[in-house]
mmCIF file with all atom_site columns, C-alpha atoms in Angstrom:
data_model
loop_
_atom_site.group_PDB
_atom_site.id
_atom_site.type_symbol
_atom_site.label_atom_id
_atom_site.label_alt_id
_atom_site.label_comp_id
_atom_site.label_asym_id
_atom_site.label_entity_id
_atom_site.label_seq_id
_atom_site.pdbx_PDB_ins_code
_atom_site.Cartn_x
_atom_site.Cartn_y
_atom_site.Cartn_z
_atom_site.occupancy
_atom_site.B_iso_or_equiv
_atom_site.pdbx_formal_charge
_atom_site.auth_seq_id
_atom_site.auth_comp_id
_atom_site.auth_asym_id
_atom_site.auth_atom_id
_atom_site.pdbx_PDB_model_num
ATOM 1   C CA . MET H 1 1   ? 9.880   8.013   4.301   1.00 88.00 ? 1   MET H CA 1
ATOM 2   C CA . ARG H 1 2   ? 7.583   9.590   1.548   1.00 94.00 ? 2   ARG H CA 1
ATOM 3   C CA . TRP H 1 3   ? 3.873   9.983   1.163   1.00 96.00 ? 3   TRP H CA 1
ATOM 4   C CA . ALA H 1 4   ? 1.858   8.509   -1.630  1.00 97.00 ? 4   ALA H CA 1
ATOM 5   C CA . CYS H 1 5   ? -1.742  8.603   -2.489  1.00 98.00 ? 5   CYS H CA 1
ATOM 6   C CA . GLY H 1 6   ? -3.866  5.443   -3.080  1.00 98.00 ? 6   GLY H CA 1
ATOM 7   C CA . THR H 1 7   ? -6.445  5.424   -5.706  1.00 98.00 ? 7   THR H CA 1
ATOM 8   C CA . GLN H 1 8   ? -8.664  3.428   -2.767  1.00 98.00 ? 8   GLN H CA 1
ATOM 9   C CA . CYS H 1 9   ? -9.322  7.017   -1.357  1.00 98.00 ? 9   CYS H CA 1
ATOM 10  C CA . LEU H 1 10  ? -11.384 7.607   -4.452  1.00 97.00 ? 10  LEU H CA 1
ATOM 11  C CA . GLU H 1 11  ? -12.850 4.290   -4.617  1.00 96.00 ? 11  GLU H CA 1
ATOM 12  C CA . THR H 1 12  ? -16.573 5.723   -4.929  1.00 95.00 ? 12  THR H CA 1
ATOM 13  C CA . GLU H 1 13  ? -15.262 7.836   -7.854  1.00 96.00 ? 13  GLU H CA 1
ATOM 14  C CA . PHE H 1 14  ? -13.899 5.265   -9.678  1.00 96.00 ? 14  PHE H CA 1
ATOM 15  C CA . GLN H 1 15  ? -16.655 2.889   -9.448  1.00 94.00 ? 15  GLN H CA 1
ATOM 16  C CA . GLN H 1 16  ? -19.178 5.845   -10.714 1.00 95.00 ? 16  GLN H CA 1
ATOM 17  C CA . GLY H 1 17  ? -16.970 6.709   -13.562 1.00 94.00 ? 17  GLY H CA 1
ATOM 18  C CA . LYS H 1 18  ? -15.985 9.972   -12.188 1.00 94.00 ? 18  LYS H CA 1
ATOM 19  C CA . VAL H 1 19  ? -12.374 9.662   -11.967 1.00 96.00 ? 19  VAL H CA 1
ATOM 20  C CA . SER H 1 20  ? -9.947  8.423   -14.406 1.00 97.00 ? 20  SER H CA 1
ATOM 21  C CA . ILE H 1 21  ? -6.250  7.144   -13.760 1.00 98.00 ? 21  ILE H CA 1
ATOM 22  C CA . ASN H 1 22  ? -5.316  10.314  -15.731 1.00 96.00 ? 22  ASN H CA 1
ATOM 23  C CA . THR H 1 23  ? -7.061  12.405  -13.174 1.00 97.00 ? 23  THR H CA 1
ATOM 24  C CA . PHE H 1 24  ? -6.163  10.777  -10.253 1.00 98.00 ? 24  PHE H CA 1
ATOM 25  C CA . LEU H 1 25  ? -2.630  11.482  -11.412 1.00 98.00 ? 25  LEU H CA 1
ATOM 26  C CA . SER H 1 26  ? -3.090  15.162  -11.825 1.00 97.00 ? 26  SER H CA 1
ATOM 27  C CA . ILE H 1 27  ? -5.132  15.318  -8.080  1.00 97.00 ? 27  ILE H CA 1
ATOM 28  C CA . ALA H 1 28  ? -2.171  13.445  -6.571  1.00 97.00 ? 28  ALA H CA 1
ATOM 29  C CA . SER H 1 29  ? 0.639   15.576  -8.334  1.00 97.00 ? 29  SER H CA 1
ATOM 30  C CA . LEU H 1 30  ? -1.346  19.079  -7.402  1.00 96.00 ? 30  LEU H CA 1
ATOM 31  C CA . LEU H 1 31  ? -1.697  17.853  -3.561  1.00 96.00 ? 31  LEU H CA 1
ATOM 32  C CA . GLY H 1 32  ? 2.166   17.338  -3.542  1.00 95.00 ? 32  GLY H CA 1
ATOM 33  C CA . PHE H 1 33  ? 2.032   13.780  -3.044  1.00 96.00 ? 33  PHE H CA 1
ATOM 34  C CA . GLU H 1 34  ? 5.641   12.198  -3.995  1.00 96.00 ? 34  GLU H CA 1
ATOM 35  C CA . GLY H 1 35  ? 4.136   8.804   -5.228  1.00 97.00 ? 35  GLY H CA 1
ATOM 36  C CA . VAL H 1 36  ? 0.841   6.885   -5.911  1.00 98.00 ? 36  VAL H CA 1
ATOM 37  C CA . GLU H 1 37  ? -0.428  3.304   -5.068  1.00 98.00 ? 37  GLU H CA 1
ATOM 38  C CA . PHE H 1 38  ? -2.595  1.630   -7.688  1.00 98.00 ? 38  PHE H CA 1
ATOM 39  C CA . ASP H 1 39  ? -5.510  -0.801  -6.700  1.00 98.00 ? 39  ASP H CA 1
ATOM 40  C CA . ALA H 1 40  ? -5.075  -3.222  -9.381  1.00 98.00 ? 40  ALA H CA 1
ATOM 41  C CA . LYS H 1 41  ? -8.877  -3.140  -10.192 1.00 97.00 ? 41  LYS H CA 1
ATOM 42  C CA . HIS H 1 42  ? -8.615  0.547   -11.032 1.00 98.00 ? 42  HIS H CA 1
ATOM 43  C CA . LEU H 1 43  ? -6.411  0.018   -13.596 1.00 98.00 ? 43  LEU H CA 1
ATOM 44  C CA . PRO H 1 44  ? -7.910  -0.113  -17.264 1.00 97.00 ? 44  PRO H CA 1
ATOM 45  C CA . SER H 1 45  ? -5.160  -2.599  -18.430 1.00 97.00 ? 45  SER H CA 1
ATOM 46  C CA . ILE H 1 46  ? -2.085  -4.243  -17.506 1.00 97.00 ? 46  ILE H CA 1
ATOM 47  C CA . ARG H 1 47  ? -0.708  -4.908  -21.004 1.00 97.00 ? 47  ARG H CA 1
ATOM 48  C CA . PRO H 1 48  ? 3.075   -3.582  -21.719 1.00 97.00 ? 48  PRO H CA 1
ATOM 49  C CA . ASN H 1 49  ? 1.961   -0.961  -23.867 1.00 97.00 ? 49  ASN H CA 1
ATOM 50  C CA . TYR H 1 50  ? -0.316  0.389   -21.198 1.00 98.00 ? 50  TYR H CA 1
ATOM 51  C CA . ALA H 1 51  ? 2.734   0.202   -18.719 1.00 98.00 ? 51  ALA H CA 1
ATOM 52  C CA . GLN H 1 52  ? 4.781   2.456   -21.140 1.00 97.00 ? 52  GLN H CA 1
ATOM 53  C CA . ILE H 1 53  ? 1.970   5.201   -21.496 1.00 97.00 ? 53  ILE H CA 1
ATOM 54  C CA . LEU H 1 54  ? 0.994   5.244   -17.807 1.00 98.00 ? 54  LEU H CA 1
ATOM 55  C CA . LEU H 1 55  ? 5.130   5.547   -17.211 1.00 98.00 ? 55  LEU H CA 1
ATOM 56  C CA . GLN H 1 56  ? 4.857   8.728   -19.327 1.00 98.00 ? 56  GLN H CA 1
ATOM 57  C CA . GLN H 1 57  ? 1.876   9.870   -17.381 1.00 98.00 ? 57  GLN H CA 1
ATOM 58  C CA . LEU H 1 58  ? 3.794   9.527   -14.151 1.00 98.00 ? 58  LEU H CA 1
ATOM 59  C CA . GLY H 1 59  ? 6.829   11.144  -15.375 1.00 97.00 ? 59  GLY H CA 1
ATOM 60  C CA . GLU H 1 60  ? 4.855   14.412  -16.468 1.00 97.00 ? 60  GLU H CA 1
ATOM 61  C CA . GLN H 1 61  ? 3.364   14.462  -12.941 1.00 97.00 ? 61  GLN H CA 1
ATOM 62  C CA . GLU H 1 62  ? 6.815   13.953  -11.446 1.00 97.00 ? 62  GLU H CA 1
ATOM 63  C CA . LEU H 1 63  ? 4.880   10.998  -9.506  1.00 98.00 ? 63  LEU H CA 1
ATOM 64  C CA . ALA H 1 64  ? 6.811   7.640   -8.438  1.00 98.00 ? 64  ALA H CA 1
ATOM 65  C CA . THR H 1 65  ? 4.813   4.483   -8.375  1.00 98.00 ? 65  THR H CA 1
ATOM 66  C CA . ALA H 1 66  ? 5.083   3.283   -4.643  1.00 98.00 ? 66  ALA H CA 1
ATOM 67  C CA . VAL H 1 67  ? 2.950   0.212   -5.046  1.00 98.00 ? 67  VAL H CA 1
ATOM 68  C CA . ILE H 1 68  ? 0.475   -1.856  -6.669  1.00 98.00 ? 68  ILE H CA 1
ATOM 69  C CA . SER H 1 69  ? -1.966  -3.728  -4.337  1.00 98.00 ? 69  SER H CA 1
ATOM 70  C CA . TYR H 1 70  ? -4.109  -6.493  -5.177  1.00 97.00 ? 70  TYR H CA 1
ATOM 71  C CA . GLN H 1 71  ? -7.339  -7.683  -3.085  1.00 96.00 ? 71  GLN H CA 1
ATOM 72  C CA . VAL H 1 72  ? -7.304  -11.429 -2.682  1.00 94.00 ? 72  VAL H CA 1
ATOM 73  C CA . THR H 1 73  ? -11.111 -12.342 -3.007  1.00 82.00 ? 73  THR H CA 1
ATOM 74  C CA . THR H 1 74  ? -10.433 -16.071 -3.612  1.00 72.00 ? 74  THR H CA 1
ATOM 75  C CA . PRO H 1 75  ? -7.443  -18.615 -2.982  1.00 66.00 ? 75  PRO H CA 1
ATOM 76  C CA . LYS H 1 76  ? -8.261  -20.345 -6.102  1.00 72.00 ? 76  LYS H CA 1
ATOM 77  C CA . ALA H 1 77  ? -5.410  -19.870 -8.618  1.00 80.00 ? 77  ALA H CA 1
ATOM 78  C CA . LEU H 1 78  ? -3.891  -17.144 -6.943  1.00 91.00 ? 78  LEU H CA 1
ATOM 79  C CA . SER H 1 79  ? -0.733  -17.200 -8.660  1.00 91.00 ? 79  SER H CA 1
ATOM 80  C CA . LYS H 1 80  ? -2.362  -17.352 -11.957 1.00 92.00 ? 80  LYS H CA 1
ATOM 81  C CA . SER H 1 81  ? -4.086  -14.353 -11.170 1.00 93.00 ? 81  SER H CA 1
ATOM 82  C CA . VAL H 1 82  ? -1.247  -12.365 -9.340  1.00 96.00 ? 82  VAL H CA 1
ATOM 83  C CA . GLU H 1 83  ? 1.940   -13.009 -11.787 1.00 97.00 ? 83  GLU H CA 1
ATOM 84  C CA . PRO H 1 84  ? 0.818   -10.923 -14.860 1.00 97.00 ? 84  PRO H CA 1
ATOM 85  C CA . ILE H 1 85  ? -0.019  -8.090  -12.352 1.00 98.00 ? 85  ILE H CA 1
ATOM 86  C CA . MET H 1 86  ? 3.675   -8.504  -10.814 1.00 98.00 ? 86  MET H CA 1
ATOM 87  C CA . THR H 1 87  ? 4.998   -8.457  -14.365 1.00 98.00 ? 87  THR H CA 1
ATOM 88  C CA . PHE H 1 88  ? 3.132   -5.041  -14.856 1.00 98.00 ? 88  PHE H CA 1
ATOM 89  C CA . ALA H 1 89  ? 4.309   -3.464  -11.549 1.00 98.00 ? 89  ALA H CA 1
ATOM 90  C CA . LYS H 1 90  ? 7.689   -4.389  -12.532 1.00 98.00 ? 90  LYS H CA 1
ATOM 91  C CA . MET H 1 91  ? 7.389   -2.623  -15.844 1.00 98.00 ? 91  MET H CA 1
ATOM 92  C CA . LEU H 1 92  ? 5.775   0.385   -13.917 1.00 97.00 ? 92  LEU H CA 1
ATOM 93  C CA . ARG H 1 93  ? 8.948   0.551   -11.751 1.00 97.00 ? 93  ARG H CA 1
ATOM 94  C CA . SER H 1 94  ? 7.014   0.019   -8.707  1.00 98.00 ? 94  SER H CA 1
ATOM 95  C CA . ARG H 1 95  ? 8.626   -0.442  -5.367  1.00 98.00 ? 95  ARG H CA 1
ATOM 96  C CA . ALA H 1 96  ? 6.794   -3.258  -4.417  1.00 98.00 ? 96  ALA H CA 1
ATOM 97  C CA . LEU H 1 97  ? 3.277   -5.283  -5.056  1.00 98.00 ? 97  LEU H CA 1
ATOM 98  C CA . CYS H 1 98  ? 0.970   -5.931  -1.948  1.00 98.00 ? 98  CYS H CA 1
ATOM 99  C CA . LEU H 1 99  ? -1.336  -8.720  -1.463  1.00 98.00 ? 99  LEU H CA 1
ATOM 100 C CA . VAL H 1 100 ? -4.199  -7.394  0.741   1.00 97.00 ? 100 VAL H CA 1
ATOM 101 C CA . GLY H 1 101 ? -7.423  -8.941  2.250   1.00 92.00 ? 101 GLY H CA 1
ATOM 102 C CA . ALA H 1 102 ? -6.515  -12.382 3.373   1.00 93.00 ? 102 ALA H CA 1
ATOM 103 C CA . ALA H 1 103 ? -7.140  -13.034 6.906   1.00 91.00 ? 103 ALA H CA 1
ATOM 104 C CA . ASP H 1 104 ? -4.465  -15.967 7.351   1.00 92.00 ? 104 ASP H CA 1
ATOM 105 C CA . TRP H 1 105 ? -1.975  -16.216 5.024   1.00 95.00 ? 105 TRP H CA 1
ATOM 106 C CA . ASN H 1 106 ? -0.913  -19.450 6.092   1.00 94.00 ? 106 ASN H CA 1
ATOM 107 C CA . SER H 1 107 ? -3.684  -21.160 4.342   1.00 92.00 ? 107 SER H CA 1
ATOM 108 C CA . LEU H 1 108 ? -2.303  -19.876 1.040   1.00 94.00 ? 108 LEU H CA 1
ATOM 109 C CA . ALA H 1 109 ? 1.253   -20.564 2.182   1.00 95.00 ? 109 ALA H CA 1
ATOM 110 C CA . ASP H 1 110 ? 1.912   -22.772 -1.164  1.00 94.00 ? 110 ASP H CA 1
ATOM 111 C CA . GLU H 1 111 ? 0.796   -19.999 -3.386  1.00 95.00 ? 111 GLU H CA 1
ATOM 112 C CA . ILE H 1 112 ? 2.640   -17.441 -1.327  1.00 96.00 ? 112 ILE H CA 1
ATOM 113 C CA . LYS H 1 113 ? 5.882   -19.597 -1.648  1.00 96.00 ? 113 LYS H CA 1
ATOM 114 C CA . GLU H 1 114 ? 5.243   -19.818 -5.395  1.00 96.00 ? 114 GLU H CA 1
ATOM 115 C CA . LEU H 1 115 ? 4.720   -16.068 -5.790  1.00 97.00 ? 115 LEU H CA 1
ATOM 116 C CA . ALA H 1 116 ? 7.932   -15.310 -3.416  1.00 98.00 ? 116 ALA H CA 1
ATOM 117 C CA . GLN H 1 117 ? 9.947   -17.173 -6.317  1.00 97.00 ? 117 GLN H CA 1
ATOM 118 C CA . VAL H 1 118 ? 8.360   -14.975 -9.047  1.00 97.00 ? 118 VAL H CA 1
ATOM 119 C CA . ALA H 1 119 ? 9.162   -12.042 -6.765  1.00 98.00 ? 119 ALA H CA 1
ATOM 120 C CA . GLU H 1 120 ? 12.878  -12.969 -6.441  1.00 98.00 ? 120 GLU H CA 1
ATOM 121 C CA . ASN H 1 121 ? 13.195  -13.573 -10.410 1.00 98.00 ? 121 ASN H CA 1
ATOM 122 C CA . LEU H 1 122 ? 11.334  -10.129 -11.136 1.00 98.00 ? 122 LEU H CA 1
ATOM 123 C CA . SER H 1 123 ? 13.442  -8.301  -8.326  1.00 98.00 ? 123 SER H CA 1
ATOM 124 C CA . LEU H 1 124 ? 10.123  -7.166  -6.787  1.00 98.00 ? 124 LEU H CA 1
ATOM 125 C CA . PRO H 1 125 ? 9.299   -7.012  -3.177  1.00 98.00 ? 125 PRO H CA 1
ATOM 126 C CA . LEU H 1 126 ? 5.830   -8.897  -2.342  1.00 98.00 ? 126 LEU H CA 1
ATOM 127 C CA . GLY H 1 127 ? 4.136   -7.644  0.900   1.00 98.00 ? 127 GLY H CA 1
ATOM 128 C CA . LEU H 1 128 ? 1.368   -9.579  2.390   1.00 98.00 ? 128 LEU H CA 1
ATOM 129 C CA . SER H 1 129 ? -1.125  -7.036  4.498   1.00 98.00 ? 129 SER H CA 1
ATOM 130 C CA . LEU H 1 130 ? -1.183  -7.650  8.082   1.00 97.00 ? 130 LEU H CA 1
ATOM 131 C CA . PRO H 1 131 ? -4.550  -8.702  9.155   1.00 95.00 ? 131 PRO H CA 1
ATOM 132 C CA . THR H 1 132 ? -6.365  -6.284  11.784  1.00 89.00 ? 132 THR H CA 1
ATOM 133 C CA . GLU H 1 133 ? -7.035  -9.136  14.170  1.00 92.00 ? 133 GLU H CA 1
ATOM 134 C CA . ILE H 1 134 ? -5.402  -8.705  17.597  1.00 94.00 ? 134 ILE H CA 1
ATOM 135 C CA . GLY H 1 135 ? -2.208  -11.441 17.532  1.00 95.00 ? 135 GLY H CA 1
ATOM 136 C CA . ALA H 1 136 ? -2.061  -11.689 13.730  1.00 95.00 ? 136 ALA H CA 1
ATOM 137 C CA . SER H 1 137 ? 1.123   -10.730 13.519  1.00 97.00 ? 137 SER H CA 1
ATOM 138 C CA . ARG H 1 138 ? 2.788   -13.815 15.150  1.00 96.00 ? 138 ARG H CA 1
ATOM 139 C CA . LYS H 1 139 ? 1.356   -16.083 12.462  1.00 96.00 ? 139 LYS H CA 1
ATOM 140 C CA . LEU H 1 140 ? 2.388   -13.650 9.698   1.00 97.00 ? 140 LEU H CA 1
ATOM 141 C CA . CYS H 1 141 ? 5.887   -13.734 10.858  1.00 97.00 ? 141 CYS H CA 1
ATOM 142 C CA . ASP H 1 142 ? 6.043   -17.443 11.247  1.00 97.00 ? 142 ASP H CA 1
ATOM 143 C CA . LEU H 1 143 ? 5.154   -17.656 7.432   1.00 97.00 ? 143 LEU H CA 1
ATOM 144 C CA . LEU H 1 144 ? 7.871   -15.036 6.685   1.00 98.00 ? 144 LEU H CA 1
ATOM 145 C CA . ASP H 1 145 ? 10.338  -17.350 8.491   1.00 97.00 ? 145 ASP H CA 1
ATOM 146 C CA . ASP H 1 146 ? 9.019   -20.436 6.802   1.00 97.00 ? 146 ASP H CA 1
ATOM 147 C CA . ILE H 1 147 ? 9.361   -19.154 3.270   1.00 97.00 ? 147 ILE H CA 1
ATOM 148 C CA . ALA H 1 148 ? 12.521  -17.327 4.181   1.00 97.00 ? 148 ALA H CA 1
ATOM 149 C CA . SER H 1 149 ? 12.542  -15.008 1.126   1.00 98.00 ? 149 SER H CA 1
ATOM 150 C CA . PRO H 1 150 ? 14.330  -11.743 0.958   1.00 97.00 ? 150 PRO H CA 1
ATOM 151 C CA . TYR H 1 151 ? 11.680  -10.286 -1.155  1.00 98.00 ? 151 TYR H CA 1
ATOM 152 C CA . LEU H 1 152 ? 8.880   -11.233 1.052   1.00 98.00 ? 152 LEU H CA 1
ATOM 153 C CA . GLY H 1 153 ? 7.768   -9.101  3.592   1.00 98.00 ? 153 GLY H CA 1
ATOM 154 C CA . VAL H 1 154 ? 4.649   -7.064  5.180   1.00 98.00 ? 154 VAL H CA 1
ATOM 155 C CA . CYS H 1 155 ? 2.351   -4.402  4.076   1.00 98.00 ? 155 CYS H CA 1
ATOM 156 C CA . MET H 1 156 ? 1.594   -2.750  7.321   1.00 97.00 ? 156 MET H CA 1
ATOM 157 C CA . GLU H 1 157 ? -2.200  -1.964  7.909   1.00 95.00 ? 157 GLU H CA 1
ATOM 158 C CA . VAL H 1 158 ? -3.013  0.989   10.680  1.00 94.00 ? 158 VAL H CA 1
ATOM 159 C CA . GLU H 1 159 ? -5.530  3.297   11.544  1.00 94.00 ? 159 GLU H CA 1
ATOM 160 C CA . ALA H 1 160 ? -4.022  7.002   11.624  1.00 91.00 ? 160 ALA H CA 1
ATOM 161 C CA . GLU H 1 161 ? -5.562  6.849   15.306  1.00 90.00 ? 161 GLU H CA 1
ATOM 162 C CA . THR H 1 162 ? -3.848  3.745   16.604  1.00 93.00 ? 162 THR H CA 1
ATOM 163 C CA . SER H 1 163 ? -1.365  4.446   19.347  1.00 92.00 ? 163 SER H CA 1
ATOM 164 C CA . PRO H 1 164 ? 0.501   2.427   22.109  1.00 94.00 ? 164 PRO H CA 1
ATOM 165 C CA . GLU H 1 165 ? -2.271  2.224   24.367  1.00 95.00 ? 165 GLU H CA 1
ATOM 166 C CA . ASN H 1 166 ? -4.256  0.189   21.506  1.00 93.00 ? 166 ASN H CA 1
ATOM 167 C CA . GLU H 1 167 ? -4.275  -3.434  21.977  1.00 94.00 ? 167 GLU H CA 1
ATOM 168 C CA . PHE H 1 168 ? -3.467  -3.997  18.399  1.00 95.00 ? 168 PHE H CA 1
ATOM 169 C CA . TRP H 1 169 ? -0.208  -1.680  18.787  1.00 97.00 ? 169 TRP H CA 1
ATOM 170 C CA . GLN H 1 170 ? 2.133   -4.726  19.865  1.00 97.00 ? 170 GLN H CA 1
ATOM 171 C CA . ASP H 1 171 ? 1.138   -6.455  16.345  1.00 97.00 ? 171 ASP H CA 1
ATOM 172 C CA . LEU H 1 172 ? 2.246   -3.490  14.663  1.00 97.00 ? 172 LEU H CA 1
ATOM 173 C CA . VAL H 1 173 ? 5.664   -3.416  16.952  1.00 97.00 ? 173 VAL H CA 1
ATOM 174 C CA . THR H 1 174 ? 5.978   -6.825  15.664  1.00 97.00 ? 174 THR H CA 1
ATOM 175 C CA . VAL H 1 175 ? 6.053   -6.503  11.799  1.00 98.00 ? 175 VAL H CA 1
ATOM 176 C CA . ALA H 1 176 ? 7.916   -3.337  11.637  1.00 97.00 ? 176 ALA H CA 1
ATOM 177 C CA . PRO H 1 177 ? 11.201  -4.429  11.168  1.00 97.00 ? 177 PRO H CA 1
ATOM 178 C CA . PHE H 1 178 ? 9.554   -6.538  8.052   1.00 97.00 ? 178 PHE H CA 1
ATOM 179 C CA . THR H 1 179 ? 7.534   -4.006  6.651   1.00 98.00 ? 179 THR H CA 1
ATOM 180 C CA . LEU H 1 180 ? 7.932   -2.896  3.121   1.00 97.00 ? 180 LEU H CA 1
ATOM 181 C CA . HIS H 1 181 ? 4.864   -0.872  2.694   1.00 98.00 ? 181 HIS H CA 1
ATOM 182 C CA . VAL H 1 182 ? 2.576   1.074   4.703   1.00 98.00 ? 182 VAL H CA 1
ATOM 183 C CA . HIS H 1 183 ? -1.514  1.719   4.176   1.00 98.00 ? 183 HIS H CA 1
ATOM 184 C CA . LEU H 1 184 ? -2.675  4.338   6.412   1.00 96.00 ? 184 LEU H CA 1
ATOM 185 C CA . ARG H 1 185 ? -6.240  5.141   7.148   1.00 96.00 ? 185 ARG H CA 1
ATOM 186 C CA . PHE H 1 186 ? -7.974  8.134   8.213   1.00 95.00 ? 186 PHE H CA 1
ATOM 187 C CA . SER H 1 187 ? -11.826 7.640   9.439   1.00 91.00 ? 187 SER H CA 1
ATOM 188 C CA . LYS H 1 188 ? -11.580 11.328  10.594  1.00 89.00 ? 188 LYS H CA 1
ATOM 189 C CA . LEU H 1 189 ? -9.644  14.378  10.489  1.00 85.00 ? 189 LEU H CA 1
ATOM 190 C CA . ALA H 1 190 ? -8.533  16.511  12.670  1.00 75.00 ? 190 ALA H CA 1
ATOM 191 C CA . LYS H 1 191 ? -8.518  20.173  12.879  1.00 69.00 ? 191 LYS H CA 1
ATOM 192 C CA . SER H 1 192 ? -4.842  19.928  13.215  1.00 67.00 ? 192 SER H CA 1
ATOM 193 C CA . LEU H 1 193 ? -2.442  16.929  13.072  1.00 73.00 ? 193 LEU H CA 1
ATOM 194 C CA . THR H 1 194 ? 0.370   17.197  15.321  1.00 66.00 ? 194 THR H CA 1
ATOM 195 C CA . TRP H 1 195 ? 1.445   13.593  16.126  1.00 77.00 ? 195 TRP H CA 1
ATOM 196 C CA . LEU H 1 196 ? 1.214   10.151  14.256  1.00 86.00 ? 196 LEU H CA 1
ATOM 197 C CA . PRO H 1 197 ? 2.405   7.602   16.688  1.00 90.00 ? 197 PRO H CA 1
ATOM 198 C CA . VAL H 1 198 ? 3.123   5.268   13.703  1.00 93.00 ? 198 VAL H CA 1
ATOM 199 C CA . ILE H 1 199 ? 5.548   7.496   12.324  1.00 91.00 ? 199 ILE H CA 1
ATOM 200 C CA . GLU H 1 200 ? 7.690   7.292   15.296  1.00 92.00 ? 200 GLU H CA 1
ATOM 201 C CA . LEU H 1 201 ? 7.480   3.695   15.388  1.00 95.00 ? 201 LEU H CA 1
ATOM 202 C CA . LEU H 1 202 ? 8.586   3.450   11.665  1.00 95.00 ? 202 LEU H CA 1
ATOM 203 C CA . ARG H 1 203 ? 11.660  5.750   12.348  1.00 93.00 ? 203 ARG H CA 1
ATOM 204 C CA . GLU H 1 204 ? 12.744  3.271   15.236  1.00 96.00 ? 204 GLU H CA 1
ATOM 205 C CA . VAL H 1 205 ? 13.282  0.655   12.706  1.00 96.00 ? 205 VAL H CA 1
ATOM 206 C CA . GLU H 1 206 ? 14.450  2.775   9.962   1.00 96.00 ? 206 GLU H CA 1
ATOM 207 C CA . TYR H 1 207 ? 11.983  2.413   7.377   1.00 96.00 ? 207 TYR H CA 1
ATOM 208 C CA . GLU H 1 208 ? 12.627  4.676   4.339   1.00 93.00 ? 208 GLU H CA 1
ATOM 209 C CA . GLY H 1 209 ? 9.762   3.515   1.977   1.00 95.00 ? 209 GLY H CA 1
ATOM 210 C CA . PHE H 1 210 ? 6.281   4.923   1.011   1.00 96.00 ? 210 PHE H CA 1
ATOM 211 C CA . ILE H 1 211 ? 3.349   5.611   3.224   1.00 96.00 ? 211 ILE H CA 1
ATOM 212 C CA . SER H 1 212 ? 0.023   5.535   1.212   1.00 98.00 ? 212 SER H CA 1
ATOM 213 C CA . VAL H 1 213 ? -2.892  7.101   2.299   1.00 97.00 ? 213 VAL H CA 1
ATOM 214 C CA . VAL H 1 214 ? -5.540  4.788   1.285   1.00 98.00 ? 214 VAL H CA 1
ATOM 215 C CA . GLN H 1 215 ? -8.741  5.864   3.168   1.00 97.00 ? 215 GLN H CA 1
ATOM 216 C CA . VAL H 1 216 ? -10.174 9.449   3.992   1.00 96.00 ? 216 VAL H CA 1
ATOM 217 C CA . PRO H 1 217 ? -13.738 10.878  4.972   1.00 95.00 ? 217 PRO H CA 1
ATOM 218 C CA . GLU H 1 218 ? -15.866 11.811  2.258   1.00 94.00 ? 218 GLU H CA 1
ATOM 219 C CA . PRO H 1 219 ? -15.948 13.948  0.335   1.00 94.00 ? 219 PRO H CA 1
ATOM 220 C CA . ALA H 1 220 ? -12.450 12.447  -0.699  1.00 95.00 ? 220 ALA H CA 1
ATOM 221 C CA . GLU H 1 221 ? -11.107 15.210  -2.739  1.00 94.00 ? 221 GLU H CA 1
ATOM 222 C CA . GLU H 1 222 ? -11.825 17.809  -0.061  1.00 94.00 ? 222 GLU H CA 1
ATOM 223 C CA . SER H 1 223 ? -10.216 15.545  2.713   1.00 94.00 ? 223 SER H CA 1
ATOM 224 C CA . LEU H 1 224 ? -7.232  15.173  0.684   1.00 95.00 ? 224 LEU H CA 1
ATOM 225 C CA . LYS H 1 225 ? -6.596  18.595  0.429   1.00 93.00 ? 225 LYS H CA 1
ATOM 226 C CA . VAL H 1 226 ? -6.986  19.437  4.309   1.00 91.00 ? 226 VAL H CA 1
ATOM 227 C CA . LEU H 1 227 ? -4.713  16.113  4.816   1.00 91.00 ? 227 LEU H CA 1
ATOM 228 C CA . SER H 1 228 ? -2.210  16.983  2.485   1.00 90.00 ? 228 SER H CA 1
ATOM 229 C CA . SER H 1 229 ? -0.997  20.350  3.681   1.00 85.00 ? 229 SER H CA 1
ATOM 230 C CA . GLN H 1 230 ? -1.123  18.583  7.530   1.00 86.00 ? 230 GLN H CA 1
ATOM 231 C CA . LEU H 1 231 ? 1.132   15.535  6.322   1.00 86.00 ? 231 LEU H CA 1
ATOM 232 C CA . SER H 1 232 ? 3.979   17.979  5.099   1.00 75.00 ? 232 SER H CA 1
ATOM 233 C CA . SER H 1 233 ? 5.695   18.145  8.311   1.00 69.00 ? 233 SER H CA 1
ATOM 234 C CA . PHE H 1 234 ? 5.731   14.616  8.635   1.00 66.00 ? 234 PHE H CA 1
ATOM 235 C CA . ALA H 1 235 ? 7.768   11.724  7.324   1.00 52.00 ? 235 ALA H CA 1
ATOM 236 C CA . ARG H 1 236 ? 10.896  13.682  6.980   1.00 48.00 ? 236 ARG H CA 1
#
């Protein structure tokens, strides 16, 4: 397992124009992250020439593209919206593309089936985010079974504080074997970080992918500095 920093952590800064992709890469590299996650809306372009420029910048910072994520805001023409981003992700050598935000992926089953075929053609894994509703894992896993694509899996969404005592824990256990990427959110930072239950769960299923930090308390850059030093002992 390796750590990635998501552009989502600096959402406010991106919205205000205070941070560019270039600046973000420098921050992630200086803080010791091995990879980065790009929210598609933060990318200034998805043209092939920009992919080449971004690949060069990633190489200069010694960073890998862990994943590109796409927020699903409307079910209309989902395939038409996502396919160009999948192609861009492949050019950027992303480990996967994750679709996030839907409360029930079954309502998009036909679109997901089409995108799963595109994923197979590109050899690019496609992840569906786990809805945070208790019991949502069963519906999601049923959909994965119905489509039965080796390139379709789960993007696990988890709060850092979530433990086996939490009602949502069983949902995480259910999707863990199908997980191809992990989004980890920190709503608050502890003075010291000695245990993350989700890490033990991922080790049990021999997960070897990236874990993206996608939410930290404000001010984000200061929180990332504190958190990056605390995470150095995890996911080894």
